Amino acid sequence: MQQRSDIAETLAGDPAERERMDNVRPLDWRNPQPAQRYDLVIVGAGTTGLVAARTAATQGAKVALIERHLLGGTCLNIGCVPSKAIIRTSRLYAEMRNADQYGARIPADIRVDFAAVMQRVRGVRARISRADSARRLTAVGVDVFFGRASFTGTDALNVEGATLRFKKALIATGARPNTPSIPGLVEAGYLTNENAFDLTEPPHRLLVIGGGPLGCEMAQAFCRFGVQTVIVQKRPLFLAREERDAAQILSDAFARDGIEVRLNTRAVNVRVQGGQKIVDLVSDDYHSTVSVDAILTGTGRVPNIDGLNLEAAGIHHDSGRGVHVDDFLRTSNRRVYAAGDVCLRYKLNDTADASARIAVQNALFAGRQRLSALTIPWCTYTDPEIAHVGLYVRQARERNIPVETFTIPMHDVDRAIADDEEVGFVKINVKEGTDRILGATIVARHAGEMISEITLAIVAGVGLRKLAQVIHAYPTQAEAIKKAADAYTRTRLPARAQRLATAWPRWLRRR
Ligand SMILES: Cc1cc2nc3c(=O)[nH]c(=O)nc-3n(C[C@H](O)[C@H](O)[C@H](O)COP(=O)(O)OP(=O)(O)OC[C@H]3O[C@@H](n4cnc5c(N)ncnc54)[C@H](O)[C@@H]3O)c2cc1C
């Protein structure tokens, strides 16, 4: 993790970094004199902590926010923001290489300017950091403390020698990359999301260990920058949580990009030889070796609970799940709540935000909001993107809910054809015999944008029949959703009308 001295070094060089640091860790910052007692003390100023601090302070609560490193936490500094910025440029390079497909002629020899790519990433991060700045927080009355927090009792925390007493506290300390236990890996050195965005030049050859969202997004991005990329995934397909057809499409897309895909494969040993990292791989009984310049791991995230002295506050926890919470986000200490990556299974920014709001309402305003009531969408920002909300078919079956599925391939959608973005599908699951939407998976270039319509429908209790009545601007890729709704509606027509509904558009086209 970047320390103060590194920060100062970065500051000297780059205006964008100077702006970011000025927002998220001002060098001349002095911690305020603590108030006698706070309504809410929040530990950790990532998405969860920032949302909670602003929500509570703007509702009149006296709030302290403690951050040991950088305001904005993972998402702004080393997560969603830099990864999405890098992915955008990598897509552009991929499109340039495929320019012929769009009838555009550009020189075959495209030079990747990686330094410029990273400069853009830093610029994006600096702009977005304005919203997370210390100034914005103090402007709404939040007392911001920099330093490492630890509990000293059931109603007090220590930061940099100062004691902060609280009526309620919120643990929002997030998570960090899991280090896979592969002999030799630590000695050889490896990249994670904590240092990959500091690269100034790309490796020539890269091994990505882990086929979850982070590993998949980064493998594709680096490959598109011309890096020879190998990805190993110990399971038979990528993105273990997603439906198999979606994950298969991703494997195919990786192969088209030129990524060397090794499924059912584990990295078992790393050694350094002649400046190269030699990695031993095992796939069932087959042993092989790859030689690379860099290794990037994306093998899950572990909750940050070390050093919080949770025992002093009587807060139950374990290293896997992190802080234990109930459905109201209460810990075993009735004064203390937790939200975001430190306690939740779904380590997502949208969930961090939503859980922060729940925790504030329940802690300060006698709310009874439940985590389980949330409808949480997510998206993996590969190309194509893979987005999901609600129940998968297998989950519905496990709960004995009969499911009917309506699938529209993107190659049946005019806009996807016009855009040459025909890979993927929209699949909507409803409870059999009804139009109640249980869940949906979208695999498409802009699946992350498209999933919001289904999320809204689920939250608002809008059925698939109603979606069939929604006029979608033509031509848009979101029309795939309307087509799925139309497919549902057709199944509800009597047999004769069904035949007519299928034949009518064909007859019209022939006229
Ligand atoms: C590469 C990557 C890409 C991602 N992309 C996406 C995406 O596209 N979409 C999405 O929804 N999610 C994405 N995520 C996940 C998302 O970033 C996290 O879910 C979200 O940032 C969690 O927020 P948080 O506030 O709970 O934790 P964090 O953002 O990790 O914040 C916790 C903060 O607590 C501080 N802290 C820890 N211990 C202490 C202590 N003792 N005292 C004081 N401060 C402390 C830390 O320094 C940190 O700033 C991505 C994650 C990664 C790693």
Coordinates of C-alpha atoms and ligand atoms in Angstrom, one line a residue:
M1 CA 0.0 0.0 0.0
Q2 CA 1.2 3.5 -0.8
Q3 CA 2.7 5.2 2.2
R4 CA 3.1 8.9 3.0
S5 CA 6.6 9.2 1.5
D6 CA 5.4 7.6 -1.7
I7 CA 2.5 10.0 -1.8
A8 CA 4.9 13.0 -1.5
E9 CA 7.0 11.5 -4.3
T10 CA 4.0 11.2 -6.6
L11 CA 2.9 14.7 -5.7
A12 CA 6.1 16.2 -7.0
G13 CA 5.6 14.6 -10.4
D14 CA 2.1 14.7 -11.7
P15 CA -0.5 17.4 -11.6
A16 CA -3.4 14.9 -11.7
E17 CA -2.0 13.1 -8.7
R18 CA -1.4 16.4 -7.0
E19 CA -5.0 17.2 -7.4
R20 CA -6.2 13.8 -6.2
M21 CA -4.0 13.9 -3.1
D22 CA -5.0 17.4 -2.4
N23 CA -8.6 16.1 -2.3
V24 CA -8.2 12.7 -0.6
R25 CA -5.2 13.2 1.6
P26 CA -4.2 16.9 2.0
L27 CA -0.5 17.1 3.0
D28 CA -1.1 19.9 5.4
W29 CA -4.1 18.3 7.1
R30 CA -4.4 18.7 10.9
N31 CA -6.9 16.4 12.7
P32 CA -9.6 18.4 14.5
Q33 CA -10.1 18.5 18.3
P34 CA -12.5 15.7 18.9
A35 CA -16.0 16.6 20.0
Q36 CA -17.1 15.4 23.5
R37 CA -19.2 12.7 22.0
Y38 CA -20.3 12.0 18.4
D39 CA -23.7 10.7 17.2
L40 CA -21.8 8.6 14.7
V41 CA -18.1 7.7 14.3
I42 CA -17.3 6.0 11.0
V43 CA -14.1 3.9 10.5
G44 CA -13.0 3.9 6.9
A45 CA -13.7 6.5 4.2
G46 CA -14.3 4.3 1.1
T47 CA -17.7 4.4 -0.6
T48 CA -19.4 3.0 2.5
G49 CA -17.9 5.5 4.9
L50 CA -18.3 8.5 2.6
V51 CA -21.9 7.8 1.9
A52 CA -22.7 7.2 5.5
A53 CA -20.9 10.3 6.6
R54 CA -22.7 12.6 4.1
T55 CA -26.1 10.9 4.8
A56 CA -25.8 11.3 8.5
A57 CA -24.3 14.8 8.6
T58 CA -26.8 16.2 6.1
Q59 CA -29.6 14.9 8.4
G60 CA -28.1 16.8 11.4
A61 CA -26.0 14.2 13.1
K62 CA -22.6 15.0 14.6
V63 CA -20.2 12.8 12.6
A64 CA -16.5 11.9 12.7
L65 CA -14.9 10.0 9.8
I66 CA -11.6 8.2 10.3
E67 CA -9.4 7.1 7.4
R68 CA -6.0 5.5 7.6
H69 CA -5.0 6.1 4.0
L70 CA -6.9 7.8 1.2
L71 CA -10.5 9.1 1.2
G72 CA -12.4 7.3 -1.5
G73 CA -10.9 4.0 -0.5
T74 CA -10.8 1.1 -3.0
C75 CA -13.3 2.3 -5.6
L76 CA -11.8 5.7 -6.3
N77 CA -8.1 5.0 -5.8
I78 CA -7.4 1.3 -6.8
G79 CA -10.7 -0.2 -7.9
C80 CA -13.7 0.7 -10.0
V81 CA -12.5 4.1 -11.2
P82 CA -9.0 3.3 -12.5
S83 CA -10.1 -0.2 -13.8
K84 CA -13.0 1.3 -15.8
A85 CA -10.8 4.1 -17.2
I86 CA -8.2 1.6 -18.3
I87 CA -10.8 -0.7 -19.8
R88 CA -12.3 2.2 -21.9
T89 CA -8.9 2.8 -23.6
S90 CA -8.3 -0.9 -24.1
R91 CA -11.7 -1.1 -25.9
L92 CA -10.6 1.7 -28.1
Y93 CA -7.4 -0.2 -29.1
A94 CA -9.5 -3.3 -29.8
E95 CA -11.9 -1.3 -31.9
M96 CA -9.0 0.3 -33.8
R97 CA -7.6 -3.2 -34.6
N98 CA -11.1 -4.2 -35.8
A99 CA -11.6 -1.0 -37.8
D100 CA -11.9 -2.8 -41.1
Q101 CA -15.0 -4.5 -39.8
Y102 CA -16.6 -1.0 -39.6
G103 CA -15.3 0.1 -43.0
A104 CA -12.6 2.3 -41.6
R105 CA -9.0 2.2 -42.8
I106 CA -6.3 2.9 -40.2
P107 CA -2.6 1.9 -40.2
A108 CA -2.2 -1.8 -39.3
D109 CA 0.7 -1.0 -37.0
I110 CA -1.0 0.6 -34.0
R111 CA 1.4 1.8 -31.4
V112 CA 0.2 1.5 -27.8
D113 CA 1.2 4.6 -25.7
F114 CA 0.8 3.0 -22.3
A115 CA 2.2 6.0 -20.5
A116 CA -0.5 8.1 -22.1
V117 CA -3.1 5.5 -21.1
M118 CA -2.1 5.7 -17.5
Q119 CA -1.9 9.5 -17.6
R120 CA -5.6 9.5 -18.7
V121 CA -6.4 7.1 -15.8
R122 CA -4.8 9.5 -13.4
G123 CA -6.7 12.4 -14.9
V124 CA -10.1 10.5 -14.5
R125 CA -9.2 9.6 -11.0
A126 CA -8.3 13.2 -10.1
R127 CA -11.6 14.5 -11.5
I128 CA -13.7 12.0 -9.7
S129 CA -11.8 12.6 -6.4
R130 CA -13.3 16.0 -6.2
A131 CA -16.6 14.5 -5.0
D132 CA -14.7 12.5 -2.3
S133 CA -12.6 15.4 -1.0
A134 CA -11.9 16.3 2.6
R135 CA -13.2 19.8 1.9
R136 CA -16.6 18.5 0.8
L137 CA -16.9 16.5 4.0
T138 CA -16.0 19.4 6.3
A139 CA -18.4 21.6 4.3
V140 CA -21.3 19.4 5.5
G141 CA -19.9 19.4 9.1
V142 CA -18.1 16.0 9.2
D143 CA -14.9 15.9 11.4
V144 CA -12.3 14.2 9.3
F145 CA -9.5 12.3 11.1
F146 CA -6.5 10.7 9.3
G147 CA -5.0 7.8 11.1
R148 CA -5.6 4.2 12.0
A149 CA -8.6 3.6 14.3
S150 CA -8.9 1.0 16.9
F151 CA -11.6 0.4 19.6
T152 CA -10.6 1.0 23.2
G153 CA -14.0 0.0 24.6
T154 CA -17.7 -0.5 23.7
D155 CA -18.2 3.2 23.0
A156 CA -14.8 4.7 22.2
L157 CA -12.2 4.6 19.5
N158 CA -8.6 5.8 19.4
V159 CA -7.0 7.5 16.5
E160 CA -3.5 9.0 16.6
G161 CA -3.7 9.2 20.4
A162 CA -7.0 11.0 20.4
T163 CA -10.1 9.4 21.9
L164 CA -13.4 9.6 20.0
R165 CA -16.5 8.7 22.1
F166 CA -19.6 7.7 20.2
K167 CA -23.3 7.0 20.6
K168 CA -23.1 4.8 17.5
A169 CA -20.2 3.7 15.3
L170 CA -20.0 2.2 11.8
I171 CA -17.2 -0.1 10.7
A172 CA -16.6 0.5 7.0
T173 CA -13.0 -0.7 6.7
G174 CA -13.5 -2.6 3.4
A175 CA -11.4 -5.4 2.1
R176 CA -8.0 -6.0 0.5
P177 CA -6.7 -8.5 -2.1
N178 CA -6.3 -12.0 -1.0
T179 CA -2.8 -13.4 -1.5
P180 CA -3.0 -16.9 -2.9
S181 CA -0.7 -19.3 -1.1
I182 CA 1.5 -20.3 -4.0
P183 CA 5.1 -21.1 -3.0
G184 CA 7.5 -18.5 -4.4
L185 CA 4.9 -16.0 -5.3
V186 CA 5.7 -13.4 -2.7
E187 CA 9.4 -13.7 -3.3
A188 CA 9.0 -13.3 -7.0
G189 CA 6.8 -10.3 -6.6
Y190 CA 3.3 -9.8 -8.1
L191 CA 0.7 -7.3 -9.0
T192 CA -2.7 -6.7 -7.5
N193 CA -5.2 -3.9 -7.9
E194 CA -3.2 -2.1 -5.2
N195 CA -0.2 -1.5 -7.5
A196 CA -1.3 -2.4 -11.0
F197 CA -2.5 1.1 -11.7
D198 CA 0.9 2.5 -10.8
L199 CA 2.5 0.7 -13.8
T200 CA 4.3 3.1 -16.1
E201 CA 5.0 0.5 -18.8
P202 CA 3.2 -2.7 -19.6
P203 CA 4.8 -6.1 -19.0
H204 CA 5.7 -8.0 -22.2
R205 CA 4.1 -11.2 -20.9
L206 CA 1.5 -11.3 -18.1
L207 CA 0.0 -14.2 -16.1
V208 CA -3.3 -13.4 -14.5
I209 CA -4.2 -15.8 -11.7
G210 CA -8.0 -16.0 -11.0
G211 CA -11.0 -15.9 -13.3
G212 CA -13.3 -13.8 -11.3
P213 CA -14.4 -10.3 -12.3
L214 CA -11.1 -8.6 -11.5
G215 CA -8.9 -11.2 -13.2
C216 CA -11.2 -11.3 -16.3
E217 CA -11.4 -7.5 -16.7
M218 CA -7.7 -6.9 -16.2
A219 CA -6.6 -9.9 -18.4
Q220 CA -8.7 -8.6 -21.4
A221 CA -7.6 -5.0 -20.9
F222 CA -3.8 -5.8 -20.8
C223 CA -4.2 -8.2 -23.7
R224 CA -5.7 -5.4 -25.7
F225 CA -2.7 -3.2 -24.9
G226 CA -0.6 -5.8 -26.7
V227 CA 0.5 -7.7 -23.6
Q228 CA 0.9 -11.5 -24.2
T229 CA -1.6 -12.6 -21.6
V230 CA -2.3 -16.0 -20.0
I231 CA -5.2 -16.4 -17.6
V232 CA -5.5 -19.4 -15.3
Q233 CA -8.7 -20.3 -13.6
K234 CA -9.0 -23.3 -11.3
R235 CA -12.7 -23.8 -12.2
P236 CA -14.0 -25.1 -15.5
L237 CA -15.3 -21.7 -16.6
F238 CA -14.8 -18.0 -15.7
L239 CA -17.1 -16.0 -13.3
A240 CA -18.2 -19.0 -11.2
R241 CA -21.4 -17.2 -10.1
E242 CA -22.7 -16.5 -13.6
E243 CA -24.7 -18.8 -15.8
R244 CA -22.7 -21.2 -17.9
D245 CA -23.7 -19.9 -21.3
A246 CA -22.6 -16.4 -20.2
A247 CA -19.3 -17.6 -19.0
Q248 CA -18.8 -19.6 -22.2
I249 CA -19.3 -16.5 -24.3
L250 CA -16.6 -14.8 -22.2
S251 CA -14.1 -17.7 -22.8
D252 CA -14.8 -17.5 -26.5
A253 CA -14.3 -13.7 -26.5
F254 CA -11.0 -14.1 -24.7
A255 CA -9.8 -16.6 -27.2
R256 CA -10.8 -14.2 -30.0
D257 CA -8.8 -11.4 -28.3
G258 CA -5.7 -13.7 -28.2
I259 CA -5.7 -14.4 -24.5
E260 CA -4.2 -17.8 -23.6
V261 CA -7.1 -19.4 -21.6
R262 CA -6.2 -22.1 -19.1
L263 CA -9.3 -23.4 -17.4
N264 CA -9.3 -26.1 -14.7
T265 CA -5.8 -25.0 -14.0
R266 CA -3.9 -24.0 -10.9
A267 CA -0.7 -22.1 -10.4
V268 CA 1.3 -24.2 -8.0
N269 CA 4.8 -22.7 -7.8
V270 CA 6.7 -19.6 -8.9
R271 CA 10.4 -19.1 -9.2
V272 CA 12.6 -16.4 -10.8
Q273 CA 15.1 -17.4 -13.4
G274 CA 17.0 -15.0 -15.6
G275 CA 14.8 -12.1 -14.7
Q276 CA 11.7 -14.1 -15.7
K277 CA 9.0 -15.5 -13.4
I278 CA 8.5 -19.1 -14.1
V279 CA 5.2 -20.4 -13.0
D280 CA 4.3 -24.1 -12.8
L281 CA 0.7 -24.9 -13.7
V282 CA -1.3 -28.1 -13.1
S283 CA -4.5 -29.0 -15.1
D284 CA -5.8 -32.3 -13.8
D285 CA -2.8 -34.5 -14.4
Y286 CA -1.2 -32.3 -17.0
H287 CA 1.8 -30.2 -15.8
S288 CA 3.1 -27.2 -17.7
T289 CA 5.1 -24.1 -17.2
V290 CA 4.7 -20.5 -18.3
S291 CA 7.4 -17.8 -18.3
V292 CA 6.2 -14.2 -17.8
D293 CA 7.5 -10.8 -16.8
A294 CA 4.6 -10.1 -14.4
I295 CA 1.9 -11.9 -12.4
L296 CA -1.4 -10.3 -11.5
T297 CA -3.5 -12.0 -8.9
G298 CA -7.3 -11.6 -8.7
T299 CA -8.2 -14.4 -6.2
G300 CA -10.8 -12.8 -4.0
R301 CA -10.8 -10.1 -1.3
V302 CA -10.4 -10.4 2.5
P303 CA -12.1 -8.1 5.0
N304 CA -9.9 -5.5 6.8
I305 CA -10.4 -6.2 10.5
D306 CA -6.7 -6.4 11.6
G307 CA -5.8 -3.8 14.2
L308 CA -9.3 -2.7 14.9
N309 CA -9.2 -4.3 18.4
L310 CA -12.8 -5.5 17.9
E311 CA -12.5 -7.7 21.0
A312 CA -12.4 -4.5 23.2
A313 CA -15.8 -3.5 21.8
G314 CA -17.3 -7.0 22.0
I315 CA -17.7 -7.3 18.3
H316 CA -17.9 -10.8 16.8
H317 CA -15.9 -11.4 13.7
D318 CA -13.7 -13.9 11.8
S319 CA -11.1 -13.6 9.1
G320 CA -13.3 -15.0 6.3
R321 CA -16.6 -13.2 6.8
G322 CA -15.2 -10.2 8.5
V323 CA -17.4 -8.4 11.0
H324 CA -20.6 -10.4 11.7
V325 CA -23.8 -8.5 11.2
D326 CA -27.5 -9.3 11.2
D327 CA -30.0 -8.3 8.6
F328 CA -30.2 -4.8 10.1
L329 CA -26.3 -4.5 9.8
R330 CA -26.0 -4.5 13.6
T331 CA -22.9 -6.2 15.1
S332 CA -22.9 -8.0 18.5
N333 CA -22.3 -4.6 20.1
R334 CA -25.6 -2.8 20.0
R335 CA -23.9 0.6 19.4
V336 CA -21.9 -0.6 16.5
Y337 CA -23.0 -1.3 12.9
A338 CA -20.9 -2.4 9.9
A339 CA -21.5 -2.1 6.2
G340 CA -19.8 -2.5 2.8
D341 CA -17.0 -5.0 2.0
V342 CA -15.9 -5.5 5.6
C343 CA -19.0 -7.6 6.3
L344 CA -20.9 -8.3 3.1
R345 CA -20.7 -11.3 0.8
Y346 CA -21.3 -9.1 -2.3
K347 CA -18.2 -6.9 -2.4
L348 CA -19.6 -4.3 -4.8
N349 CA -19.7 -0.5 -4.8
D350 CA -23.4 -0.3 -5.3
T351 CA -24.0 -2.6 -2.3
A352 CA -21.5 -0.6 -0.2
D353 CA -23.5 2.6 -1.0
A354 CA -26.9 1.0 -0.3
S355 CA -25.7 -0.8 2.9
A356 CA -24.3 2.5 4.2
R357 CA -27.7 4.2 3.9
I358 CA -29.4 1.3 5.7
A359 CA -26.8 1.4 8.5
V360 CA -27.3 5.1 9.0
Q361 CA -31.1 4.9 9.1
N362 CA -31.0 2.0 11.5
A363 CA -28.3 3.3 13.8
L364 CA -29.4 6.9 14.1
F365 CA -33.1 7.1 13.1
A366 CA -34.5 4.0 14.6
G367 CA -34.9 2.5 11.1
R368 CA -35.8 -1.1 10.5
Q369 CA -34.3 -1.5 7.1
R370 CA -33.1 -4.9 6.0
L371 CA -30.2 -5.8 3.9
S372 CA -32.1 -8.8 2.5
A373 CA -34.7 -6.4 1.0
L374 CA -32.1 -5.0 -1.5
T375 CA -32.2 -5.9 -5.1
I376 CA -28.5 -5.9 -6.1
P377 CA -27.4 -5.8 -9.8
W378 CA -23.8 -6.3 -10.8
C379 CA -21.8 -6.3 -13.9
T380 CA -18.4 -7.6 -15.0
Y381 CA -17.0 -5.0 -17.4
T382 CA -15.4 -7.3 -20.0
D383 CA -16.3 -7.2 -23.6
P384 CA -19.0 -8.3 -23.8
E385 CA -20.2 -7.2 -20.4
I386 CA -21.9 -9.7 -18.2
A387 CA -24.6 -8.2 -15.9
H388 CA -27.0 -9.9 -13.6
V389 CA -29.8 -9.1 -11.2
G390 CA -32.1 -11.3 -9.0
L391 CA -32.3 -15.0 -9.1
Y392 CA -30.4 -17.3 -11.4
V393 CA -32.4 -20.3 -12.8
R394 CA -30.5 -22.7 -10.5
Q395 CA -31.3 -20.5 -7.4
A396 CA -35.0 -20.4 -8.3
R397 CA -35.0 -24.2 -8.7
E398 CA -33.2 -24.7 -5.3
R399 CA -36.0 -22.7 -3.7
N400 CA -38.6 -24.8 -5.5
I401 CA -39.8 -21.8 -7.5
P402 CA -40.9 -22.9 -11.0
V403 CA -39.1 -20.8 -13.6
E404 CA -39.8 -19.9 -17.2
T405 CA -37.0 -18.2 -19.2
F406 CA -37.3 -15.8 -22.2
T407 CA -34.0 -15.4 -24.1
I408 CA -33.3 -13.0 -27.0
P409 CA -29.9 -13.4 -28.7
M410 CA -28.3 -10.0 -29.4
H411 CA -28.0 -11.0 -33.1
D412 CA -31.8 -10.6 -33.3
V413 CA -31.5 -6.9 -32.2
D414 CA -31.2 -4.4 -35.0
R415 CA -29.0 -1.9 -33.1
A416 CA -26.6 -4.7 -32.1
I417 CA -26.3 -5.7 -35.8
A418 CA -25.8 -2.1 -36.8
D419 CA -23.1 -1.7 -34.1
D420 CA -21.5 -5.1 -34.9
E421 CA -22.0 -6.0 -31.3
E422 CA -24.0 -9.1 -31.8
V423 CA -22.4 -11.4 -29.2
G424 CA -24.6 -12.1 -26.2
F425 CA -28.2 -12.4 -25.1
V426 CA -30.8 -11.0 -22.8
K427 CA -32.3 -13.7 -20.6
I428 CA -35.2 -12.9 -18.3
N429 CA -36.5 -15.4 -15.7
V430 CA -40.1 -15.2 -14.6
K431 CA -42.1 -17.3 -12.1
E432 CA -43.9 -19.9 -14.2
G433 CA -47.5 -19.0 -14.9
T434 CA -47.0 -15.4 -14.0
D435 CA -45.1 -12.4 -15.4
R436 CA -43.2 -11.8 -12.1
I437 CA -39.5 -11.2 -12.9
L438 CA -37.3 -13.3 -10.7
G439 CA -34.0 -12.3 -12.3
A440 CA -32.1 -11.6 -15.5
T441 CA -28.7 -12.1 -17.1
I442 CA -27.6 -9.8 -19.9
V443 CA -24.5 -10.5 -22.0
A444 CA -24.0 -7.6 -24.3
R445 CA -21.6 -4.7 -25.1
H446 CA -23.5 -2.4 -22.7
A447 CA -25.1 -5.0 -20.4
G448 CA -24.2 -2.8 -17.3
E449 CA -26.4 0.0 -18.7
M450 CA -29.2 -2.4 -19.8
I451 CA -29.6 -4.3 -16.5
S452 CA -31.0 -1.1 -14.7
E453 CA -34.3 -1.5 -16.6
I454 CA -34.8 -5.0 -15.2
T455 CA -33.6 -3.9 -11.7
L456 CA -36.2 -1.1 -11.7
A457 CA -38.9 -3.5 -12.8
I458 CA -38.0 -5.9 -10.0
V459 CA -37.9 -3.1 -7.4
A460 CA -41.1 -1.5 -8.6
G461 CA -42.9 -4.8 -8.9
V462 CA -43.4 -4.3 -12.7
G463 CA -44.0 -7.5 -14.5
L464 CA -42.7 -8.6 -17.9
R465 CA -46.1 -8.0 -19.4
K466 CA -45.8 -4.3 -18.6
L467 CA -42.3 -4.2 -20.1
A468 CA -43.8 -5.3 -23.4
Q469 CA -45.9 -2.1 -23.3
V470 CA -42.9 0.2 -22.8
I471 CA -41.8 1.9 -25.9
H472 CA -38.1 1.6 -26.4
A473 CA -36.3 4.1 -28.6
Y474 CA -35.4 2.5 -31.9
P475 CA -32.8 1.3 -32.6
T476 CA -31.3 0.6 -29.2
Q477 CA -29.8 -2.6 -27.7
A478 CA -32.2 -2.3 -24.8
E479 CA -34.9 -3.3 -27.3
A480 CA -33.7 -6.9 -26.6
I481 CA -35.6 -6.5 -23.3
K482 CA -38.8 -5.5 -25.0
K483 CA -38.4 -8.4 -27.4
A484 CA -38.0 -10.8 -24.4
A485 CA -41.2 -9.2 -23.0
D486 CA -43.0 -9.7 -26.3
A487 CA -41.9 -13.3 -26.3
Y488 CA -43.5 -13.7 -22.9
T489 CA -46.7 -12.0 -24.1
R490 CA -47.0 -14.3 -27.1
T491 CA -47.0 -17.3 -24.8
R492 CA -50.1 -15.9 -23.1
L493 CA -52.1 -15.7 -26.4
P494 CA -54.4 -18.6 -27.5
A495 CA -52.7 -20.9 -30.0
R496 CA -54.3 -19.4 -33.1
A497 CA -53.4 -15.9 -32.0
Q498 CA -49.8 -17.1 -31.3
R499 CA -49.4 -18.3 -34.8
L500 CA -50.8 -15.0 -36.2
A501 CA -48.4 -13.0 -33.9
T502 CA -45.4 -14.9 -35.3
A503 CA -46.6 -14.8 -39.0
W504 CA -47.7 -11.1 -39.0
P505 CA -44.3 -9.4 -38.9
R506 CA -43.0 -11.7 -41.6
W507 CA -46.0 -10.9 -43.8
L508 CA -45.4 -7.2 -43.3
R509 CA -41.8 -7.5 -44.2
R510 CA -42.6 -9.3 -47.5
R511 CA -45.1 -6.7 -48.7
Ligands
LIG1 C1 -10.0 -3.6 -9.2 C2 -11.4 -3.5 -8.6 C3 -12.5 -3.1 -9.5 C4 -13.7 -3.0 -8.9 N1 -14.7 -2.6 -9.8 C5 -16.0 -2.5 -9.3 C6 -17.1 -2.2 -10.2 O1 -16.9 -2.0 -11.4 N2 -18.3 -2.1 -9.7 C7 -18.6 -2.3 -8.4 O2 -19.7 -2.2 -8.0 N3 -17.6 -2.7 -7.5 C8 -16.3 -2.8 -8.0 N4 -15.3 -3.1 -7.1 C9 -15.6 -3.3 -5.7 C10 -15.7 -1.9 -4.9 O3 -14.5 -1.2 -5.2 C11 -15.9 -2.1 -3.5 O4 -17.0 -3.0 -3.2 C12 -16.1 -0.8 -2.7 O5 -15.1 0.0 -2.9 C13 -16.2 -1.1 -1.2 O6 -16.3 0.0 -0.5 P1 -16.0 0.0 1.1 O7 -16.2 1.5 1.5 O8 -16.8 -1.0 1.8 O9 -14.5 -0.4 1.3 P2 -13.1 0.4 0.8 O10 -13.4 1.2 -0.4 O11 -12.1 -0.6 0.8 O12 -12.8 1.4 2.0 C14 -12.4 1.0 3.2 C15 -11.5 2.1 3.8 O13 -11.3 1.9 5.2 C16 -9.9 2.2 5.5 N5 -9.5 1.5 6.7 C17 -9.3 0.2 6.8 N6 -9.0 -0.1 8.1 C18 -8.9 1.1 8.8 C19 -8.6 1.5 10.1 N7 -8.3 0.6 11.0 N8 -8.7 2.8 10.4 C20 -9.0 3.7 9.5 N9 -9.3 3.4 8.2 C21 -9.3 2.1 7.9 C22 -9.2 1.8 4.2 O14 -8.0 2.6 4.1 C23 -10.2 2.2 3.1 O15 -10.0 3.5 2.6 C24 -14.0 -3.2 -7.6 C25 -13.0 -3.6 -6.7 C26 -11.7 -3.7 -7.2 C27 -10.6 -4.1 -6.3

